[in-house]
Coordinates of C-alpha atoms and ligand atoms in Angstrom, one line a residue:
M15 CA 63.6 21.3 -33.4
T16 CA 61.8 19.5 -36.7
I17 CA 58.4 17.3 -35.0
N18 CA 58.7 13.6 -36.2
R19 CA 55.3 13.7 -37.2
R20 CA 54.7 9.5 -36.5
K21 CA 56.2 10.2 -33.5
P22 CA 55.2 13.3 -32.1
F23 CA 56.5 13.5 -27.9
Q24 CA 59.6 11.9 -29.3
G25 CA 62.5 13.7 -27.2
F26 CA 59.9 15.3 -24.2
S27 CA 61.2 14.5 -21.1
I28 CA 57.8 14.5 -18.6
S29 CA 59.4 14.5 -14.9
F30 CA 57.3 12.3 -12.6
P31 CA 55.1 15.1 -10.1
K32 CA 56.3 15.3 -6.7
T33 CA 54.2 13.3 -4.2
P34 CA 52.1 15.8 -1.9
N35 CA 53.2 15.7 1.8
I36 CA 50.1 15.8 3.7
K37 CA 50.4 15.1 6.7
R38 CA 47.2 13.0 8.2
R39 CA 45.8 14.1 10.8
Y40 CA 45.1 12.3 14.0
S41 CA 42.7 12.8 17.2
V42 CA 43.6 11.0 20.5
T43 CA 40.9 9.9 21.2
Q44 CA 39.1 9.3 18.4
D45 CA 41.7 7.6 16.6
I46 CA 44.5 6.4 18.3
V47 CA 42.3 5.7 21.1
A48 CA 40.0 3.8 19.2
F49 CA 42.2 2.0 18.0
R50 CA 44.2 0.6 21.5
R51 CA 40.5 -0.7 22.1
C52 CA 39.7 -2.6 19.0
A53 CA 41.5 -2.1 15.5
R54 CA 38.8 -4.1 14.0
Q55 CA 35.5 -1.6 15.2
Y56 CA 38.3 1.5 14.6
G57 CA 39.4 -0.1 10.6
A58 CA 35.3 0.0 10.0
F59 CA 34.0 2.2 11.4
N60 CA 36.4 5.0 11.1
V61 CA 38.6 3.8 8.3
H62 CA 35.3 2.4 5.6
K63 CA 33.0 4.6 7.2
Y64 CA 30.7 1.6 8.2
A65 CA 27.3 3.7 9.5
P66 CA 26.6 1.1 13.1
A67 CA 23.4 -0.4 13.3
Y68 CA 23.3 1.1 17.6
Q69 CA 25.7 3.9 18.5
T70 CA 24.9 3.9 21.9
Q71 CA 28.1 4.2 23.4
A72 CA 28.4 7.3 21.2
Y73 CA 25.1 9.5 22.3
F74 CA 25.6 8.1 26.6
G75 CA 28.9 10.0 26.0
T76 CA 28.2 12.4 23.7
I77 CA 25.0 14.1 25.6
L78 CA 26.6 14.5 28.6
H79 CA 28.9 16.3 27.5
Q80 CA 27.2 18.8 25.0
V81 CA 24.7 19.7 28.2
L82 CA 27.3 20.0 30.6
D83 CA 29.3 22.3 27.9
R84 CA 25.5 24.5 27.5
C85 CA 25.9 24.4 31.7
H86 CA 28.9 26.2 31.0
T87 CA 27.7 28.6 28.5
H88 CA 24.5 29.3 30.8
F89 CA 26.6 30.0 34.1
H90 CA 29.0 32.0 32.4
G91 CA 26.5 34.7 30.9
K92 CA 27.1 34.0 26.9
F93 CA 23.5 32.8 26.5
D94 CA 22.2 35.4 28.4
P95 CA 23.9 37.8 30.7
S96 CA 21.4 38.9 32.9
I97 CA 21.4 35.4 33.8
I98 CA 25.6 35.4 34.7
G99 CA 27.0 33.7 38.1
T100 CA 23.3 31.5 37.9
L101 CA 23.8 27.4 37.8
P102 CA 20.8 25.8 35.1
D103 CA 17.8 25.7 37.3
N104 CA 19.3 26.5 40.4
G105 CA 20.2 23.2 40.6
R106 CA 16.8 22.6 41.0
I107 CA 16.6 18.6 40.3
L108 CA 13.1 17.0 39.1
K109 CA 11.6 13.3 39.5
D110 CA 11.9 10.7 37.1
E111 CA 8.1 10.6 36.8
E112 CA 8.2 14.0 36.3
I113 CA 11.1 14.3 33.5
L114 CA 9.1 10.2 31.4
N115 CA 5.7 12.5 31.9
Y116 CA 7.8 15.6 29.7
F117 CA 9.1 12.9 27.3
D118 CA 5.7 11.4 26.5
D119 CA 4.1 14.4 26.1
L120 CA 7.0 15.1 23.5
R121 CA 6.7 12.4 21.5
Q122 CA 2.9 12.3 21.8
A123 CA 3.5 15.9 20.8
E124 CA 5.5 14.8 18.0
R125 CA 3.8 12.1 16.1
T126 CA 0.3 14.0 16.2
K127 CA 2.3 17.1 14.9
S128 CA 0.4 19.4 17.3
A129 CA 2.5 21.6 19.3
K130 CA 5.4 20.8 21.1
P131 CA 5.1 20.8 25.1
T132 CA 8.0 23.4 27.3
P133 CA 10.2 22.0 29.2
P134 CA 9.8 21.3 32.3
S135 CA 13.4 22.6 33.1
Q136 CA 17.1 24.2 31.6
I137 CA 18.6 21.6 31.6
V138 CA 15.8 19.1 29.9
K139 CA 15.1 22.8 27.6
Y140 CA 19.1 21.8 27.1
F141 CA 19.3 17.4 26.4
I142 CA 16.9 17.9 23.8
E143 CA 18.2 20.5 21.6
V144 CA 21.6 18.6 22.1
E145 CA 19.9 14.8 21.7
N146 CA 17.8 16.6 17.9
G147 CA 21.3 17.3 16.6
L148 CA 22.6 14.2 17.4
K149 CA 19.7 12.5 15.5
S150 CA 20.2 14.8 12.3
Q151 CA 23.5 12.7 12.8
G152 CA 21.8 9.4 12.9
I153 CA 22.7 9.1 16.9
R154 CA 20.0 7.6 18.8
A155 CA 19.2 6.7 22.4
I156 CA 18.2 2.4 22.0
T157 CA 15.7 3.0 25.5
K158 CA 14.1 5.2 27.4
D159 CA 16.1 4.2 31.0
I160 CA 18.7 5.6 29.2
R161 CA 18.0 9.4 28.3
L162 CA 16.5 9.3 31.5
K163 CA 20.0 7.6 33.1
A164 CA 21.3 10.4 30.7
V165 CA 19.2 13.3 32.4
R166 CA 19.5 12.7 35.8
L167 CA 22.9 12.8 35.8
L168 CA 23.6 15.9 33.8
Q169 CA 21.1 17.5 37.0
Y170 CA 23.6 15.2 39.7
F171 CA 26.0 16.7 38.6
N172 CA 24.9 20.0 38.2
T173 CA 23.9 20.6 42.2
L174 CA 26.7 18.9 43.1
E175 CA 29.7 20.2 41.3
G176 CA 28.3 23.4 39.6
P177 CA 28.5 25.9 42.6
T178 CA 32.1 25.5 42.5
L179 CA 33.6 24.6 39.6
Y180 CA 31.6 26.0 37.4
Q181 CA 33.4 29.5 38.1
R182 CA 36.7 27.7 38.2
V183 CA 36.5 27.4 34.2
K184 CA 38.8 28.9 32.4
D185 CA 38.0 27.2 28.9
T186 CA 35.5 24.0 27.8
E187 CA 36.0 21.8 24.3
H188 CA 39.9 23.3 24.5
R189 CA 41.5 22.3 21.5
L190 CA 44.8 21.4 22.0
Q191 CA 47.3 20.3 18.5
A192 CA 50.5 19.4 17.5
D193 CA 53.1 18.6 14.6
R194 CA 54.9 15.3 14.8
T195 CA 56.5 16.0 11.2
T196 CA 55.0 12.6 10.4
H197 CA 51.2 13.7 11.3
I198 CA 48.9 16.5 12.9
L199 CA 48.2 15.4 16.0
H200 CA 44.9 16.7 17.9
G201 CA 42.9 17.1 21.2
V202 CA 40.2 19.0 22.9
V203 CA 40.3 18.5 26.4
D204 CA 36.6 18.8 28.1
L205 CA 38.0 22.0 30.6
L206 CA 40.6 23.6 32.1
V207 CA 39.9 24.8 35.5
D208 CA 41.3 27.3 37.4
T209 CA 43.0 26.5 40.3
P210 CA 41.1 28.3 43.4
G211 CA 42.4 31.7 43.8
S212 CA 45.6 31.3 41.0
T213 CA 45.3 34.6 38.5
G214 CA 45.6 32.8 35.6
N215 CA 48.7 31.4 34.7
P216 CA 48.1 28.5 32.9
A217 CA 50.9 26.3 34.8
D218 CA 47.6 26.4 37.5
C219 CA 45.3 25.2 35.6
E220 CA 43.8 21.1 36.1
M221 CA 42.4 19.1 32.4
W222 CA 39.0 17.5 32.9
D223 CA 37.6 15.1 31.3
Y224 CA 34.5 13.6 31.2
K225 CA 34.0 9.8 31.3
G226 CA 30.2 8.5 31.2
S227 CA 31.1 5.3 33.1
S228 CA 31.7 4.5 36.4
L229 CA 35.1 4.2 37.7
L230 CA 34.8 0.8 38.9
N231 CA 33.0 -0.8 35.3
V232 CA 36.2 0.6 33.6
N233 CA 38.1 -1.9 32.3
P234 CA 41.5 -2.0 33.2
K235 CA 43.3 -1.6 29.7
D236 CA 40.3 1.3 29.1
L237 CA 41.4 3.0 32.6
E238 CA 45.2 2.5 30.6
N239 CA 43.7 4.0 27.9
Y240 CA 42.0 7.1 29.4
E241 CA 45.4 7.7 31.4
F242 CA 47.5 7.5 28.7
Q243 CA 44.7 10.2 26.9
M244 CA 45.5 12.5 29.6
R245 CA 48.7 12.1 29.8
V246 CA 49.1 12.7 25.7
Y247 CA 46.3 16.7 26.7
A248 CA 49.7 17.0 29.0
K249 CA 51.9 17.0 26.2
L250 CA 49.4 19.3 23.7
Y251 CA 49.5 22.3 26.4
E252 CA 53.2 21.1 27.3
L253 CA 54.0 22.5 23.6
K254 CA 51.5 25.4 23.2
H255 CA 51.2 27.7 26.6
G256 CA 54.8 26.4 27.5
V257 CA 54.3 24.5 31.5
L258 CA 52.0 21.5 32.0
P259 CA 48.9 22.0 33.9
R260 CA 48.5 21.4 37.2
K261 CA 46.8 18.6 37.3
A262 CA 45.3 16.0 34.9
I263 CA 41.7 14.6 36.3
L264 CA 39.3 12.1 34.7
Y265 CA 35.4 12.8 35.8
F266 CA 33.2 8.9 36.0
L267 CA 29.6 10.5 35.7
N268 CA 28.5 7.7 36.2
E269 CA 29.1 7.3 39.9
L270 CA 26.9 9.9 40.7
D271 CA 23.6 8.0 39.5
G272 CA 21.4 5.8 42.4
P273 CA 17.8 7.4 43.4
T274 CA 18.7 11.0 44.4
C275 CA 21.6 12.9 44.1
P276 CA 24.5 12.0 46.6
T277 CA 25.3 15.5 48.8
Q278 CA 29.4 15.0 48.6
R279 CA 31.7 13.6 46.4
P280 CA 31.2 9.9 46.1
V281 CA 35.4 8.8 45.8
N282 CA 35.1 6.9 43.1
A283 CA 34.4 10.0 41.0
L284 CA 37.2 12.1 40.4
L285 CA 41.0 10.3 39.9
E286 CA 43.3 11.9 39.5
V287 CA 46.2 10.7 37.3
S288 CA 50.5 10.9 37.3
I289 CA 51.8 13.1 35.2
T290 CA 54.8 13.3 35.4
P291 CA 57.3 13.9 33.1
S292 CA 59.1 10.4 32.2
E293 CA 55.3 8.8 32.3
I294 CA 54.1 11.9 29.3
D295 CA 57.4 10.3 27.1
S296 CA 56.2 7.3 27.5
A297 CA 52.5 8.1 26.5
V298 CA 54.2 10.5 23.6
Q299 CA 56.1 7.0 22.4
E300 CA 53.7 5.1 23.0
F301 CA 51.4 7.2 20.4
A302 CA 53.6 7.7 17.2
Q303 CA 53.7 3.0 18.0
T304 CA 50.6 3.6 17.9
V305 CA 50.3 6.1 14.5
I306 CA 52.8 3.5 12.9
Q307 CA 50.6 0.2 13.2
I308 CA 48.0 2.4 11.8
E309 CA 49.7 3.2 9.1
Q310 CA 50.7 0.0 8.6
A311 CA 46.8 -1.2 9.4
R312 CA 45.7 1.1 6.6
C313 CA 48.6 -0.1 3.5
N314 CA 47.4 -4.0 4.5
D315 CA 44.2 -3.3 5.5
Q316 CA 44.7 -5.4 7.8
W317 CA 42.1 -4.9 11.0
N318 CA 42.8 -6.9 14.3
P319 CA 39.8 -7.4 16.6
A320 CA 41.4 -6.6 20.8
L321 CA 42.9 -10.2 22.4
T322 CA 39.7 -11.5 24.5
G323 CA 40.1 -9.6 28.0
T324 CA 41.5 -6.7 27.0
I325 CA 38.2 -6.2 26.1
S326 CA 35.2 -5.9 28.5
E327 CA 32.3 -8.1 27.7
K328 CA 30.3 -4.9 27.2
D329 CA 32.0 -3.5 24.3
C330 CA 31.8 -6.5 22.9
A331 CA 28.1 -7.3 23.6
I332 CA 26.7 -4.1 21.9
C333 CA 29.2 -4.0 18.4
D334 CA 27.4 -4.8 14.3
L335 CA 30.8 -7.1 14.2
R336 CA 30.4 -9.9 16.9
W337 CA 28.7 -12.1 14.9
D338 CA 31.8 -13.1 13.6
C339 CA 35.0 -12.0 16.0
T340 CA 36.2 -15.2 18.2
T341 CA 36.4 -12.7 21.1
P342 CA 33.1 -11.7 22.9
N343 CA 32.8 -15.0 25.0
G344 CA 35.9 -15.4 26.9
G345 CA 36.7 -15.9 23.2
S346 CA 33.7 -18.0 22.1
G347 CA 32.6 -15.9 20.7
I348 CA 28.7 -15.6 19.4
T349 CA 26.0 -17.8 18.7
L350 CA 24.6 -17.6 15.9
R351 CA 21.1 -17.3 16.1
Y352 CA 18.9 -18.7 13.2
P353 CA 14.8 -17.8 13.3
Ligands
SF4_29 S1 33.5 -8.0 18.7 FE1 34.7 -6.6 20.3 S2 36.5 -8.0 19.4 FE2 35.7 -8.0 17.9 S3 35.0 -6.7 16.9 FE3 33.3 -5.6 18.1 S4 34.4 -4.9 20.1 FE4 36.0 -5.6 18.7

């Protein structure tokens, strides 16, 4: 072949590279539920990765989940085999003053860089460990009351539910995933709980998910999203284990709050979500539809706020985007404050 020195690449043909077939992973809660709750918030914090000024909701929900996970690990002897089968603190509950005094002493020791006081209980010890991990990610409690309330709820749950629930727990943070051709769908179930007397058959397992709120204060749209989440988990469970779980349970931890630990489970603490095959199918279809909507929003970089009435005023009140959003206050927006 003679090379044309003035046009050395004449005659060469290079094919275009093939578009790589990379599938996006969609988390049931962090993507799909978050987008359905408020697309604008999802676009800002999950897609564009802006850092929220406060992460109160993330703090409260995460600390409850992670400390309870440690309680299960404690009971199953994974921290120390010699205490297998025991509840953290043997179910003992500290008074609010004892917890607050410890928090004050700890803060004082951190300020003066002196020796830190020993946590007054195992739950408080697990709480501080988790809290330190969250602090390193910039997630903190805004007020002392929120910290106190989290410890109180954890103690109450441990005392009330621990004796019967912990021994039934088969797995925690149970990961589920499915390849849906255009994307990968994944989720993490808080607990897999065996039915009493079962032989470990997956068909006898219940899926439990902890919520930091109370059932009575949940916005109807949020409740719809929680039910949707459990139905998608049920489908993922079926794909992994070949059978549907026996039950899907939501546990509303805030229902336990009060001056003393309840002696029996409050009626609204536990909600069983119906998981009939038709409900599961429609949740899976909605999931696919939401993925399409997210992809469209990404293409146009257009993230619309939730419609007024579909999101709680409390959620909007702590949103960094509220200052130029028309949704809060029943659609009239926030009054700007000037110094
Ligand atoms: S103020 Fe409310 S509706 Fe507006 S972006 Fe924030 S959460 Fe969404």
